[in-house]
């Protein structure tokens, strides 16, 4: 992989989707909706928003309209991270109804993923997709607060420079 070429991972199972999302957003989401637009077998963009912000009618639809204006032919994966299954499935069903091609939906409750058909599984943080992501140098932090602190720390890091001064 070069600096200009993004890492390529093969994701084929729901468990792998659950493993890779924290690497796409940089942290493990909580009470969040994560939507990825997919085209030509590649992730084009991934967005995360607080689940409470998209629960009012019209809000998730506005988010999707903005994303699909840029990627109109894209497919979608939508994942709700929540302990409130009713609220999570409601938002996911609205995503599926609004998107022209529907979406692949998943709800993640702590370390368990759930599909609309009732299939469930445990998220393996050391599974195939997570291992591949780390081998490609992708990282994720435990929470959004940890990511914010890391970004702040990097922005506040003192920059040093060597200045040479010659007397005229």
PDB file of C-alpha atoms in Angstrom:
ATOM      1  CA  UNK A   1       0.000   0.000   0.000  1.00  0.00           C
ATOM      2  CA  UNK A   2       1.358   3.427  -0.939  1.00  0.00           C
ATOM      3  CA  UNK A   3       0.610   6.751   0.726  1.00  0.00           C
ATOM      4  CA  UNK A   4      -1.883   7.570  -2.047  1.00  0.00           C
ATOM      5  CA  UNK A   5      -3.550   4.166  -2.206  1.00  0.00           C
ATOM      6  CA  UNK A   6      -6.097   3.391   0.513  1.00  0.00           C
ATOM      7  CA  UNK A   7      -6.003   0.010   2.251  1.00  0.00           C
ATOM      8  CA  UNK A   8      -8.134  -2.714   0.678  1.00  0.00           C
ATOM      9  CA  UNK A   9      -9.992  -5.134   2.914  1.00  0.00           C
ATOM     10  CA  UNK A  10     -12.387  -7.841   1.826  1.00  0.00           C
ATOM     11  CA  UNK A  11     -15.565  -7.724   3.921  1.00  0.00           C
ATOM     12  CA  UNK A  12     -18.041 -10.541   3.272  1.00  0.00           C
ATOM     13  CA  UNK A  13     -19.756 -11.331   6.572  1.00  0.00           C
ATOM     14  CA  UNK A  14     -21.904  -9.291   8.977  1.00  0.00           C
ATOM     15  CA  UNK A  15     -19.373  -9.959  11.747  1.00  0.00           C
ATOM     16  CA  UNK A  16     -16.695  -8.291   9.617  1.00  0.00           C
ATOM     17  CA  UNK A  17     -18.890  -5.224   9.054  1.00  0.00           C
ATOM     18  CA  UNK A  18     -19.273  -4.949  12.823  1.00  0.00           C
ATOM     19  CA  UNK A  19     -15.493  -5.243  13.262  1.00  0.00           C
ATOM     20  CA  UNK A  20     -14.492  -2.667  10.625  1.00  0.00           C
ATOM     21  CA  UNK A  21     -16.788   0.261  11.464  1.00  0.00           C
ATOM     22  CA  UNK A  22     -14.742   1.493  14.454  1.00  0.00           C
ATOM     23  CA  UNK A  23     -11.730   1.707  12.117  1.00  0.00           C
ATOM     24  CA  UNK A  24     -13.740   3.707   9.562  1.00  0.00           C
ATOM     25  CA  UNK A  25     -14.859   6.316  12.108  1.00  0.00           C
ATOM     26  CA  UNK A  26     -11.792   6.193  14.387  1.00  0.00           C
ATOM     27  CA  UNK A  27     -13.569   5.035  17.538  1.00  0.00           C
ATOM     28  CA  UNK A  28     -16.183   2.579  18.759  1.00  0.00           C
ATOM     29  CA  UNK A  29     -19.537   4.371  18.328  1.00  0.00           C
ATOM     30  CA  UNK A  30     -22.166   4.467  21.061  1.00  0.00           C
ATOM     31  CA  UNK A  31     -25.775   5.645  20.661  1.00  0.00           C
ATOM     32  CA  UNK A  32     -24.913   6.427  17.040  1.00  0.00           C
ATOM     33  CA  UNK A  33     -26.002   5.862  13.480  1.00  0.00           C
ATOM     34  CA  UNK A  34     -23.199   5.007  11.056  1.00  0.00           C
ATOM     35  CA  UNK A  35     -23.910   5.035   7.320  1.00  0.00           C
ATOM     36  CA  UNK A  36     -21.458   3.972   4.620  1.00  0.00           C
ATOM     37  CA  UNK A  37     -22.030   4.678   0.930  1.00  0.00           C
ATOM     38  CA  UNK A  38     -20.615   1.886  -1.250  1.00  0.00           C
ATOM     39  CA  UNK A  39     -19.893   2.030  -4.986  1.00  0.00           C
ATOM     40  CA  UNK A  40     -17.909  -0.339  -7.170  1.00  0.00           C
ATOM     41  CA  UNK A  41     -17.218  -2.541  -4.171  1.00  0.00           C
ATOM     42  CA  UNK A  42     -15.556   0.264  -2.219  1.00  0.00           C
ATOM     43  CA  UNK A  43     -16.537   2.491   0.677  1.00  0.00           C
ATOM     44  CA  UNK A  44     -16.947   5.997  -0.723  1.00  0.00           C
ATOM     45  CA  UNK A  45     -17.807   7.774   2.523  1.00  0.00           C
ATOM     46  CA  UNK A  46     -18.763   6.857   6.083  1.00  0.00           C
ATOM     47  CA  UNK A  47     -20.732   9.211   8.319  1.00  0.00           C
ATOM     48  CA  UNK A  48     -21.517   8.961  12.042  1.00  0.00           C
ATOM     49  CA  UNK A  49     -24.153  10.965  13.854  1.00  0.00           C
ATOM     50  CA  UNK A  50     -25.674  10.805  17.326  1.00  0.00           C
ATOM     51  CA  UNK A  51     -28.745   8.581  17.190  1.00  0.00           C
ATOM     52  CA  UNK A  52     -30.802  11.133  19.146  1.00  0.00           C
ATOM     53  CA  UNK A  53     -30.165  13.719  16.401  1.00  0.00           C
ATOM     54  CA  UNK A  54     -31.710  11.552  13.666  1.00  0.00           C
ATOM     55  CA  UNK A  55     -34.671  10.155  15.595  1.00  0.00           C
ATOM     56  CA  UNK A  56     -37.008  13.088  14.795  1.00  0.00           C
ATOM     57  CA  UNK A  57     -38.721  12.492  11.453  1.00  0.00           C
ATOM     58  CA  UNK A  58     -36.954  14.187   8.576  1.00  0.00           C
ATOM     59  CA  UNK A  59     -33.503  14.247  10.209  1.00  0.00           C
ATOM     60  CA  UNK A  60     -32.091  10.924   9.001  1.00  0.00           C
ATOM     61  CA  UNK A  61     -33.665  11.604   5.611  1.00  0.00           C
ATOM     62  CA  UNK A  62     -31.837  14.968   5.447  1.00  0.00           C
ATOM     63  CA  UNK A  63     -28.513  13.276   6.274  1.00  0.00           C
ATOM     64  CA  UNK A  64     -29.073  10.643   3.589  1.00  0.00           C
ATOM     65  CA  UNK A  65     -30.137  13.268   1.027  1.00  0.00           C
ATOM     66  CA  UNK A  66     -26.858  15.121   1.547  1.00  0.00           C
ATOM     67  CA  UNK A  67     -24.801  11.944   1.243  1.00  0.00           C
ATOM     68  CA  UNK A  68     -26.655  10.581  -1.785  1.00  0.00           C
ATOM     69  CA  UNK A  69     -26.502  13.913  -3.605  1.00  0.00           C
ATOM     70  CA  UNK A  70     -22.778  13.192  -3.850  1.00  0.00           C
ATOM     71  CA  UNK A  71     -23.048   9.417  -4.401  1.00  0.00           C
ATOM     72  CA  UNK A  72     -26.443   8.940  -6.120  1.00  0.00           C
ATOM     73  CA  UNK A  73     -25.841   5.394  -7.361  1.00  0.00           C
ATOM     74  CA  UNK A  74     -24.242   4.093  -4.181  1.00  0.00           C
ATOM     75  CA  UNK A  75     -25.438   1.211  -2.097  1.00  0.00           C
ATOM     76  CA  UNK A  76     -25.630   1.592   1.669  1.00  0.00           C
ATOM     77  CA  UNK A  77     -24.789  -0.065   4.943  1.00  0.00           C
ATOM     78  CA  UNK A  78     -26.529   1.500   7.943  1.00  0.00           C
ATOM     79  CA  UNK A  79     -25.660   0.499  11.502  1.00  0.00           C
ATOM     80  CA  UNK A  80     -27.355   1.693  14.675  1.00  0.00           C
ATOM     81  CA  UNK A  81     -25.259   1.441  17.840  1.00  0.00           C
ATOM     82  CA  UNK A  82     -27.734   1.412  20.716  1.00  0.00           C
ATOM     83  CA  UNK A  83     -29.185  -0.532  23.634  1.00  0.00           C
ATOM     84  CA  UNK A  84     -32.634   0.752  22.585  1.00  0.00           C
ATOM     85  CA  UNK A  85     -33.551  -1.742  19.867  1.00  0.00           C
ATOM     86  CA  UNK A  86     -36.908  -0.111  19.120  1.00  0.00           C
ATOM     87  CA  UNK A  87     -35.332   3.297  18.422  1.00  0.00           C
ATOM     88  CA  UNK A  88     -32.442   1.764  16.492  1.00  0.00           C
ATOM     89  CA  UNK A  89     -34.629  -0.352  14.210  1.00  0.00           C
ATOM     90  CA  UNK A  90     -36.965   2.604  13.635  1.00  0.00           C
ATOM     91  CA  UNK A  91     -34.104   4.766  12.311  1.00  0.00           C
ATOM     92  CA  UNK A  92     -32.710   1.865  10.278  1.00  0.00           C
ATOM     93  CA  UNK A  93     -36.104   1.154   8.685  1.00  0.00           C
ATOM     94  CA  UNK A  94     -36.368   4.833   7.724  1.00  0.00           C
ATOM     95  CA  UNK A  95     -32.916   4.616   6.105  1.00  0.00           C
ATOM     96  CA  UNK A  96     -33.999   1.542   4.172  1.00  0.00           C
ATOM     97  CA  UNK A  97     -37.248   3.204   3.049  1.00  0.00           C
ATOM     98  CA  UNK A  98     -35.595   6.459   1.961  1.00  0.00           C
ATOM     99  CA  UNK A  99     -32.635   5.049   0.021  1.00  0.00           C
ATOM    100  CA  UNK A 100     -33.418   4.200  -3.617  1.00  0.00           C
ATOM    101  CA  UNK A 101     -31.819   0.757  -3.332  1.00  0.00           C
ATOM    102  CA  UNK A 102     -32.575   0.259   0.348  1.00  0.00           C
ATOM    103  CA  UNK A 103     -29.739  -0.582   2.696  1.00  0.00           C
ATOM    104  CA  UNK A 104     -28.059  -3.392   4.517  1.00  0.00           C
ATOM    105  CA  UNK A 105     -29.053  -2.753   8.130  1.00  0.00           C
ATOM    106  CA  UNK A 106     -27.476  -3.873  11.388  1.00  0.00           C
ATOM    107  CA  UNK A 107     -28.007  -2.995  15.023  1.00  0.00           C
ATOM    108  CA  UNK A 108     -25.114  -3.279  17.456  1.00  0.00           C
ATOM    109  CA  UNK A 109     -25.887  -3.598  21.160  1.00  0.00           C
ATOM    110  CA  UNK A 110     -22.656  -3.614  23.189  1.00  0.00           C
ATOM    111  CA  UNK A 111     -20.658  -6.499  21.691  1.00  0.00           C
ATOM    112  CA  UNK A 112     -23.527  -8.184  19.815  1.00  0.00           C
ATOM    113  CA  UNK A 113     -24.653  -7.488  16.246  1.00  0.00           C
ATOM    114  CA  UNK A 114     -28.236  -8.074  15.093  1.00  0.00           C
ATOM    115  CA  UNK A 115     -29.685  -8.327  11.576  1.00  0.00           C
ATOM    116  CA  UNK A 116     -33.315  -7.640  10.613  1.00  0.00           C
ATOM    117  CA  UNK A 117     -33.936 -11.375  10.058  1.00  0.00           C
ATOM    118  CA  UNK A 118     -33.047 -12.147  13.701  1.00  0.00           C
ATOM    119  CA  UNK A 119     -29.515 -13.386  13.017  1.00  0.00           C
ATOM    120  CA  UNK A 120     -27.103 -12.317  15.752  1.00  0.00           C
ATOM    121  CA  UNK A 121     -23.457 -12.744  16.563  1.00  0.00           C
ATOM    122  CA  UNK A 122     -20.730 -11.623  18.909  1.00  0.00           C
ATOM    123  CA  UNK A 123     -18.263  -8.989  17.742  1.00  0.00           C
ATOM    124  CA  UNK A 124     -14.734 -10.365  17.822  1.00  0.00           C
ATOM    125  CA  UNK A 125     -12.346  -7.409  18.296  1.00  0.00           C
ATOM    126  CA  UNK A 126      -9.529  -9.653  17.050  1.00  0.00           C
ATOM    127  CA  UNK A 127     -11.438 -11.038  14.069  1.00  0.00           C
ATOM    128  CA  UNK A 128     -10.311 -11.124  10.452  1.00  0.00           C
ATOM    129  CA  UNK A 129     -11.438  -7.617   9.466  1.00  0.00           C
ATOM    130  CA  UNK A 130     -10.087  -5.976  12.628  1.00  0.00           C
ATOM    131  CA  UNK A 131      -6.748  -7.749  12.195  1.00  0.00           C
ATOM    132  CA  UNK A 132      -6.506  -6.702   8.537  1.00  0.00           C
ATOM    133  CA  UNK A 133      -7.380  -3.100   9.429  1.00  0.00           C
ATOM    134  CA  UNK A 134      -4.631  -2.964  12.031  1.00  0.00           C
ATOM    135  CA  UNK A 135      -2.131  -4.553   9.646  1.00  0.00           C
ATOM    136  CA  UNK A 136      -2.901  -1.691   7.237  1.00  0.00           C
ATOM    137  CA  UNK A 137      -2.234   0.854   9.986  1.00  0.00           C
ATOM    138  CA  UNK A 138      -5.856   1.778  10.643  1.00  0.00           C
ATOM    139  CA  UNK A 139      -6.611   2.597  14.253  1.00  0.00           C
ATOM    140  CA  UNK A 140      -9.596   3.126  16.481  1.00  0.00           C
ATOM    141  CA  UNK A 141      -9.986   4.406  19.995  1.00  0.00           C
ATOM    142  CA  UNK A 142     -12.476   3.192  22.604  1.00  0.00           C
ATOM    143  CA  UNK A 143     -14.701   6.290  22.475  1.00  0.00           C
ATOM    144  CA  UNK A 144     -15.407   9.570  20.744  1.00  0.00           C
ATOM    145  CA  UNK A 145     -14.054  11.425  23.777  1.00  0.00           C
ATOM    146  CA  UNK A 146     -10.743   9.558  23.409  1.00  0.00           C
ATOM    147  CA  UNK A 147     -10.585  10.515  19.720  1.00  0.00           C
ATOM    148  CA  UNK A 148     -11.348  14.164  20.512  1.00  0.00           C
ATOM    149  CA  UNK A 149      -8.630  14.204  23.183  1.00  0.00           C
ATOM    150  CA  UNK A 150      -6.149  12.644  20.753  1.00  0.00           C
ATOM    151  CA  UNK A 151      -6.941  15.209  18.042  1.00  0.00           C
ATOM    152  CA  UNK A 152      -6.700  18.061  20.561  1.00  0.00           C
ATOM    153  CA  UNK A 153      -3.363  16.759  21.820  1.00  0.00           C
ATOM    154  CA  UNK A 154      -1.991  16.598  18.278  1.00  0.00           C
ATOM    155  CA  UNK A 155      -3.183  20.126  17.536  1.00  0.00           C
ATOM    156  CA  UNK A 156      -1.613  21.455  20.736  1.00  0.00           C
ATOM    157  CA  UNK A 157       1.705  19.655  20.209  1.00  0.00           C
ATOM    158  CA  UNK A 158       4.430  22.302  20.090  1.00  0.00           C
ATOM    159  CA  UNK A 159       6.028  22.680  16.733  1.00  0.00           C
ATOM    160  CA  UNK A 160       9.757  23.128  16.736  1.00  0.00           C
ATOM    161  CA  UNK A 161      11.906  24.699  14.096  1.00  0.00           C
ATOM    162  CA  UNK A 162      15.555  25.480  13.779  1.00  0.00           C
ATOM    163  CA  UNK A 163      16.226  29.066  12.865  1.00  0.00           C
ATOM    164  CA  UNK A 164      19.613  30.136  11.613  1.00  0.00           C
ATOM    165  CA  UNK A 165      20.489  33.759  12.036  1.00  0.00           C
ATOM    166  CA  UNK A 166      23.425  35.427  10.375  1.00  0.00           C
ATOM    167  CA  UNK A 167      24.616  38.805  11.367  1.00  0.00           C
ATOM    168  CA  UNK A 168      24.584  41.228   8.436  1.00  0.00           C
TER     169      UNK A 168
END
